[in-house]
mmCIF file of C-alpha atoms in Angstrom:
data_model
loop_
_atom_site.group_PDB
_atom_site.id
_atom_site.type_symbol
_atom_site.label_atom_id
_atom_site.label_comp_id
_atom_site.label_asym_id
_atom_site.label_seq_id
_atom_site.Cartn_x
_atom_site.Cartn_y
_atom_site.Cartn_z
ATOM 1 C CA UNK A 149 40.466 113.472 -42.691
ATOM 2 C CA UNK A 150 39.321 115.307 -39.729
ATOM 3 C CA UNK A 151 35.740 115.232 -38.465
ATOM 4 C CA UNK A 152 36.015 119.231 -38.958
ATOM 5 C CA UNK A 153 36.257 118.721 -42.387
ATOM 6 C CA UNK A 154 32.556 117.130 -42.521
ATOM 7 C CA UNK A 155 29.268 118.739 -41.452
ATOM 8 C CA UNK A 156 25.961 117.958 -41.759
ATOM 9 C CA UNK A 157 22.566 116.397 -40.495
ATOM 10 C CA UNK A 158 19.181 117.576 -40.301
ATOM 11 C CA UNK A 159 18.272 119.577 -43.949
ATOM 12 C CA UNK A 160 15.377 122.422 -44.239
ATOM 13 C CA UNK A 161 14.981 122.627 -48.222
ATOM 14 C CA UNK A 162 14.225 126.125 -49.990
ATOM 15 C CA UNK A 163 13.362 126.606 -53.219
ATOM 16 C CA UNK A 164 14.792 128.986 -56.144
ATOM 17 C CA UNK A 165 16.004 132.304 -55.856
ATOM 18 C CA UNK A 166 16.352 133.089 -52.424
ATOM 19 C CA UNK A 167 16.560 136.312 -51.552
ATOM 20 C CA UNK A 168 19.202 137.996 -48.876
ATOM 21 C CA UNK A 169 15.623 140.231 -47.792
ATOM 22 C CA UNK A 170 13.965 136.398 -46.551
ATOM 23 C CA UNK A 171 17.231 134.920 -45.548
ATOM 24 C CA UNK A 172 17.788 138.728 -42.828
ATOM 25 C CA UNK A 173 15.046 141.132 -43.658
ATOM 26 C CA UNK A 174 17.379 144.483 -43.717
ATOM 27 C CA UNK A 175 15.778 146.794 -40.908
ATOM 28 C CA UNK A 176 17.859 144.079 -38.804
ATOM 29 C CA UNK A 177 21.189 144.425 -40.412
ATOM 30 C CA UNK A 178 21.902 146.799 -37.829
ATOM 31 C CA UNK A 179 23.300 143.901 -35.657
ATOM 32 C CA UNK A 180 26.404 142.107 -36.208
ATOM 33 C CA UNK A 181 25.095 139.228 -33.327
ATOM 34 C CA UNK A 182 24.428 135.891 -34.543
ATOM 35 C CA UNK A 183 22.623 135.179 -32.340
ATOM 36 C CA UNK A 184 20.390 138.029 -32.532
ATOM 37 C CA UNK A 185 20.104 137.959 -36.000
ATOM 38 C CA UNK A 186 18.731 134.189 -35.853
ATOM 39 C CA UNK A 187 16.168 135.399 -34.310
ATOM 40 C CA UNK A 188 15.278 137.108 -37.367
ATOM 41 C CA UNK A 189 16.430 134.560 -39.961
ATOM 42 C CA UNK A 190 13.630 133.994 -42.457
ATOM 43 C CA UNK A 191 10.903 135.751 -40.802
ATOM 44 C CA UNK A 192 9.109 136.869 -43.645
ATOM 45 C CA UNK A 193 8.361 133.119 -44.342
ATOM 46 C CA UNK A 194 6.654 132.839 -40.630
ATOM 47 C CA UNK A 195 7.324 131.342 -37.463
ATOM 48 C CA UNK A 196 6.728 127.576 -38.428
ATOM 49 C CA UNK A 197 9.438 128.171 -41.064
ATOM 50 C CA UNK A 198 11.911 129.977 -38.469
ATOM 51 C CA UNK A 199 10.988 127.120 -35.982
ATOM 52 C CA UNK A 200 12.058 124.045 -38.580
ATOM 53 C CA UNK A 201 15.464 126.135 -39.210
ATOM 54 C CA UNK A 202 16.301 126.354 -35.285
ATOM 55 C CA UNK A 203 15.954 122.438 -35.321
ATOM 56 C CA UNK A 204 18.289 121.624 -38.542
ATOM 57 C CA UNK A 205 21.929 122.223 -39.655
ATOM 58 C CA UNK A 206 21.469 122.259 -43.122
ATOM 59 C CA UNK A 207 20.201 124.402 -45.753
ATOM 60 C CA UNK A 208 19.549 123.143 -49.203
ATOM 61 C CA UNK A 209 18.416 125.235 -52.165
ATOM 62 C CA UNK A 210 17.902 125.657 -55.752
ATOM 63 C CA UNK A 211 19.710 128.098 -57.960
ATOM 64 C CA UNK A 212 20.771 131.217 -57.041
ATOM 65 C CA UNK A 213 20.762 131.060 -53.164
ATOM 66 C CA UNK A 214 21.440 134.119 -51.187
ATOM 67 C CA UNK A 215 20.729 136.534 -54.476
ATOM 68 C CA UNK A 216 20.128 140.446 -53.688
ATOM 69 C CA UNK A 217 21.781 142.645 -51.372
ATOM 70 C CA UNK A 218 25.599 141.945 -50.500
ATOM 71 C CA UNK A 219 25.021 141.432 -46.748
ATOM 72 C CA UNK A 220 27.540 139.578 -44.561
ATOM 73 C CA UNK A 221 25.014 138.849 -42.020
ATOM 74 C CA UNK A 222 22.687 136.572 -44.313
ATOM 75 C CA UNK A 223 25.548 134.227 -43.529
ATOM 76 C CA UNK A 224 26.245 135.130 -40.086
ATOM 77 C CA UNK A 225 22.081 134.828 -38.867
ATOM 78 C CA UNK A 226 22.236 130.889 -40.604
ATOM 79 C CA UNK A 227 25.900 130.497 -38.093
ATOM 80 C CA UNK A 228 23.667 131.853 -35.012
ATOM 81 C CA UNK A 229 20.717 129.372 -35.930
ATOM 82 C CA UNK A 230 22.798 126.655 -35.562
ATOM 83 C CA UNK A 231 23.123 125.832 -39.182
ATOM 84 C CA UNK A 232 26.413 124.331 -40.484
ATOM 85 C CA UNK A 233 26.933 124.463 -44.546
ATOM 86 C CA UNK A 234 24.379 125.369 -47.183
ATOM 87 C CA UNK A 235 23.917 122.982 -50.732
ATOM 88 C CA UNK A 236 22.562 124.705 -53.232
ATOM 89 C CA UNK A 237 22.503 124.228 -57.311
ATOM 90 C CA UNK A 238 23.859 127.669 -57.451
ATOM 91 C CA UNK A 239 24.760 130.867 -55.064
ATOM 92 C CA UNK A 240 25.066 134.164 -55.415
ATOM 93 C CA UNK A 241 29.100 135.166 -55.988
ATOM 94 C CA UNK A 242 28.671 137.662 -52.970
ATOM 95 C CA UNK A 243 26.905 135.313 -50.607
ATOM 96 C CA UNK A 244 29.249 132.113 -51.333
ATOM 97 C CA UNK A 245 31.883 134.581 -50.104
ATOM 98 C CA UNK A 246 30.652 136.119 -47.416
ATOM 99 C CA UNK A 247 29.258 132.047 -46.125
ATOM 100 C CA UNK A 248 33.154 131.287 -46.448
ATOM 101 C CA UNK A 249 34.450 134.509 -44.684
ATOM 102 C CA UNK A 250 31.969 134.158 -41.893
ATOM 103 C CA UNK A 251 33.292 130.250 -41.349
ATOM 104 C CA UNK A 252 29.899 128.708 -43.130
ATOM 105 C CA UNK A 253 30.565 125.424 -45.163
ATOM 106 C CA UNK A 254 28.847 126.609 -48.961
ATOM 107 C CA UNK A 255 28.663 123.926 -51.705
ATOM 108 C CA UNK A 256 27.443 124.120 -55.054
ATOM 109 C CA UNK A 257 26.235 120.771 -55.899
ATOM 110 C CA UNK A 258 22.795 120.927 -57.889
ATOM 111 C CA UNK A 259 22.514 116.692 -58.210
ATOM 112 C CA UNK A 260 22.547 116.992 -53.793
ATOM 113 C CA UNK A 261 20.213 119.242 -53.831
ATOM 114 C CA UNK A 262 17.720 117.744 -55.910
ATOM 115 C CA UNK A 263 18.499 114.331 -54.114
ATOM 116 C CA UNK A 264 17.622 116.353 -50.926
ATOM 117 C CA UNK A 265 14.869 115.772 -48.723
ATOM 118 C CA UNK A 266 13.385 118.313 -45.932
ATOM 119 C CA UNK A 267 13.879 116.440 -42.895
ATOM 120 C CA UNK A 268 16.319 113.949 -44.438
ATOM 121 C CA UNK A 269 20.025 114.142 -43.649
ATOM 122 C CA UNK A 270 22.846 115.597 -45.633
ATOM 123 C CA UNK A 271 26.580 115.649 -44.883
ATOM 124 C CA UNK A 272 29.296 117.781 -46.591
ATOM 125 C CA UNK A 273 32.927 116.770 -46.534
ATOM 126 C CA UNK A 274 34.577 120.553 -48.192
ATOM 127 C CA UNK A 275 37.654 118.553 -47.730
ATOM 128 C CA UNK A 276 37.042 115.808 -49.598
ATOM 129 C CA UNK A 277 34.924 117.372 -52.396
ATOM 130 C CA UNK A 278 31.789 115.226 -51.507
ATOM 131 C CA UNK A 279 27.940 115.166 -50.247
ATOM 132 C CA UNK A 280 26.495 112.086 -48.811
ATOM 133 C CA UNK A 281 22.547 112.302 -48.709
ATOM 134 C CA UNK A 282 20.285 109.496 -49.126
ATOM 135 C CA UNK A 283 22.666 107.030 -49.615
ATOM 136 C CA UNK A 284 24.287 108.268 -52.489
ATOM 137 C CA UNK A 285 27.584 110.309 -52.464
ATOM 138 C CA UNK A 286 28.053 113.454 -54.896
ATOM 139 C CA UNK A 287 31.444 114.674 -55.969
ATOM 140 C CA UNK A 288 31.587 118.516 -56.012
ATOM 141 C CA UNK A 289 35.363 120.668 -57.054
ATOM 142 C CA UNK A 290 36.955 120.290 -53.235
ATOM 143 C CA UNK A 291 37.845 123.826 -51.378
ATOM 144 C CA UNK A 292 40.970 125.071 -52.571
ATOM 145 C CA UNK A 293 43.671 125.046 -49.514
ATOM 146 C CA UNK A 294 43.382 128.301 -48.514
ATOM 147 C CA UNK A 295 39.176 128.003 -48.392
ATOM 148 C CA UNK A 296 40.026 125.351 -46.544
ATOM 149 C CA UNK A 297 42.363 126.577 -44.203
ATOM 150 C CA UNK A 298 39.889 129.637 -43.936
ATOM 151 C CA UNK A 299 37.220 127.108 -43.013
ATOM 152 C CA UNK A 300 39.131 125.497 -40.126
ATOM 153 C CA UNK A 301 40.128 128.739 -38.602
ATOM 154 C CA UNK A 302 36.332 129.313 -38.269
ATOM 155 C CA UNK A 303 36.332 132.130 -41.176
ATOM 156 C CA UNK A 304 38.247 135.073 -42.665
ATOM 157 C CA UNK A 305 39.044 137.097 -39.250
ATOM 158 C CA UNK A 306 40.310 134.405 -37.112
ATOM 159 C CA UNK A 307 42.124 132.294 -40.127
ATOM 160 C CA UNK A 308 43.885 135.950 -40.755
ATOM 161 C CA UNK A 309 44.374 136.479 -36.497
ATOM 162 C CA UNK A 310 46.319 132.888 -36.470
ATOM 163 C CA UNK A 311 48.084 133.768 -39.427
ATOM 164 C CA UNK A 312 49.573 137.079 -37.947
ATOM 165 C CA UNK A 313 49.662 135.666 -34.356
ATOM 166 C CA UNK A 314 51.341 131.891 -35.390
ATOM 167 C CA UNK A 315 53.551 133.092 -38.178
ATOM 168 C CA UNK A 316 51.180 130.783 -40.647
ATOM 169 C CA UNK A 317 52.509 131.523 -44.390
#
């Protein structure tokens, strides 16, 4: 296994139901920076909020993570804060997608997030299938190959740039 196969450390916990309008409010979405946008992330929760996501690298949340509008950049402000997968009980369809195409680790696993502590460490192996957090390890259905090779191309554009520049089938 290859150490860019497994992510993790710091976690900021959320609850249920988070919606795309607190994860990038939309009168931003007229940016396609990351870092930019992470300026932004989460505003309407306040400053102390946007603060504690600057300083961690994963997200956890309850069900239905990333709910609302279909916006790619909900993923892409988390990238340009610095954070590295999300673990949630249950995402969106649209925003698990647009996590993977924009090269962000995304796990359903609802036993790691309720094991989850804010402040506590979490690590995701997508290549394994598993999340180690508080000394226990949860299984979750690993990445299929292609997700995966997605993920170590650093997303959808630049896994489909070295397929048409290396001849990858």
């Amino acid at each position: 296994m290859g150490s860019e196969h497994r992510v993790g450390g710091k976690v900021i916990t959320f609850g249920e139901n988070v919606n795309t309008d607190v994860i990038i409010p939309g009168r931003y979405l007229v940016s396609i920076d990351p870092a930019e946008l992470a300026e932004h992330a989460f505003e309407p929760l306040g400053p102390e909020t946007q603060a504690r996501l600057r300083a961690s690298d994963v997200v956890v949340a309850g069900r239905n993570f990333g709910c609302g509008s279909a916006r790619e950049q909900a993923a892409t402000c988390l990238i340009g804060a610095g954070i590295k997968a999300v673990v949630a009980a249950s995402f969106s369809r649209v925003f698990f997608r647009n996590a993977i195409n924009t090269g962000l680790v995304a796990v359903e696993s609802p036993a790691a997030a309720e094991a989850a502590t804010d402040g506590g460490e979490m690590w995701v192996d997508y290549d394994a299938g598993t999340v180690e957090v508080g000394g226990q390890t949860f299984p979750f259905s690993p990445y299929p190959q292609v997700l995966r090779e997605i993920m170590a191309d650093g997303g959808l554009i630049p896994h489909l740039m070295a397929s048409f520049a290396g001849g990858k089938q």
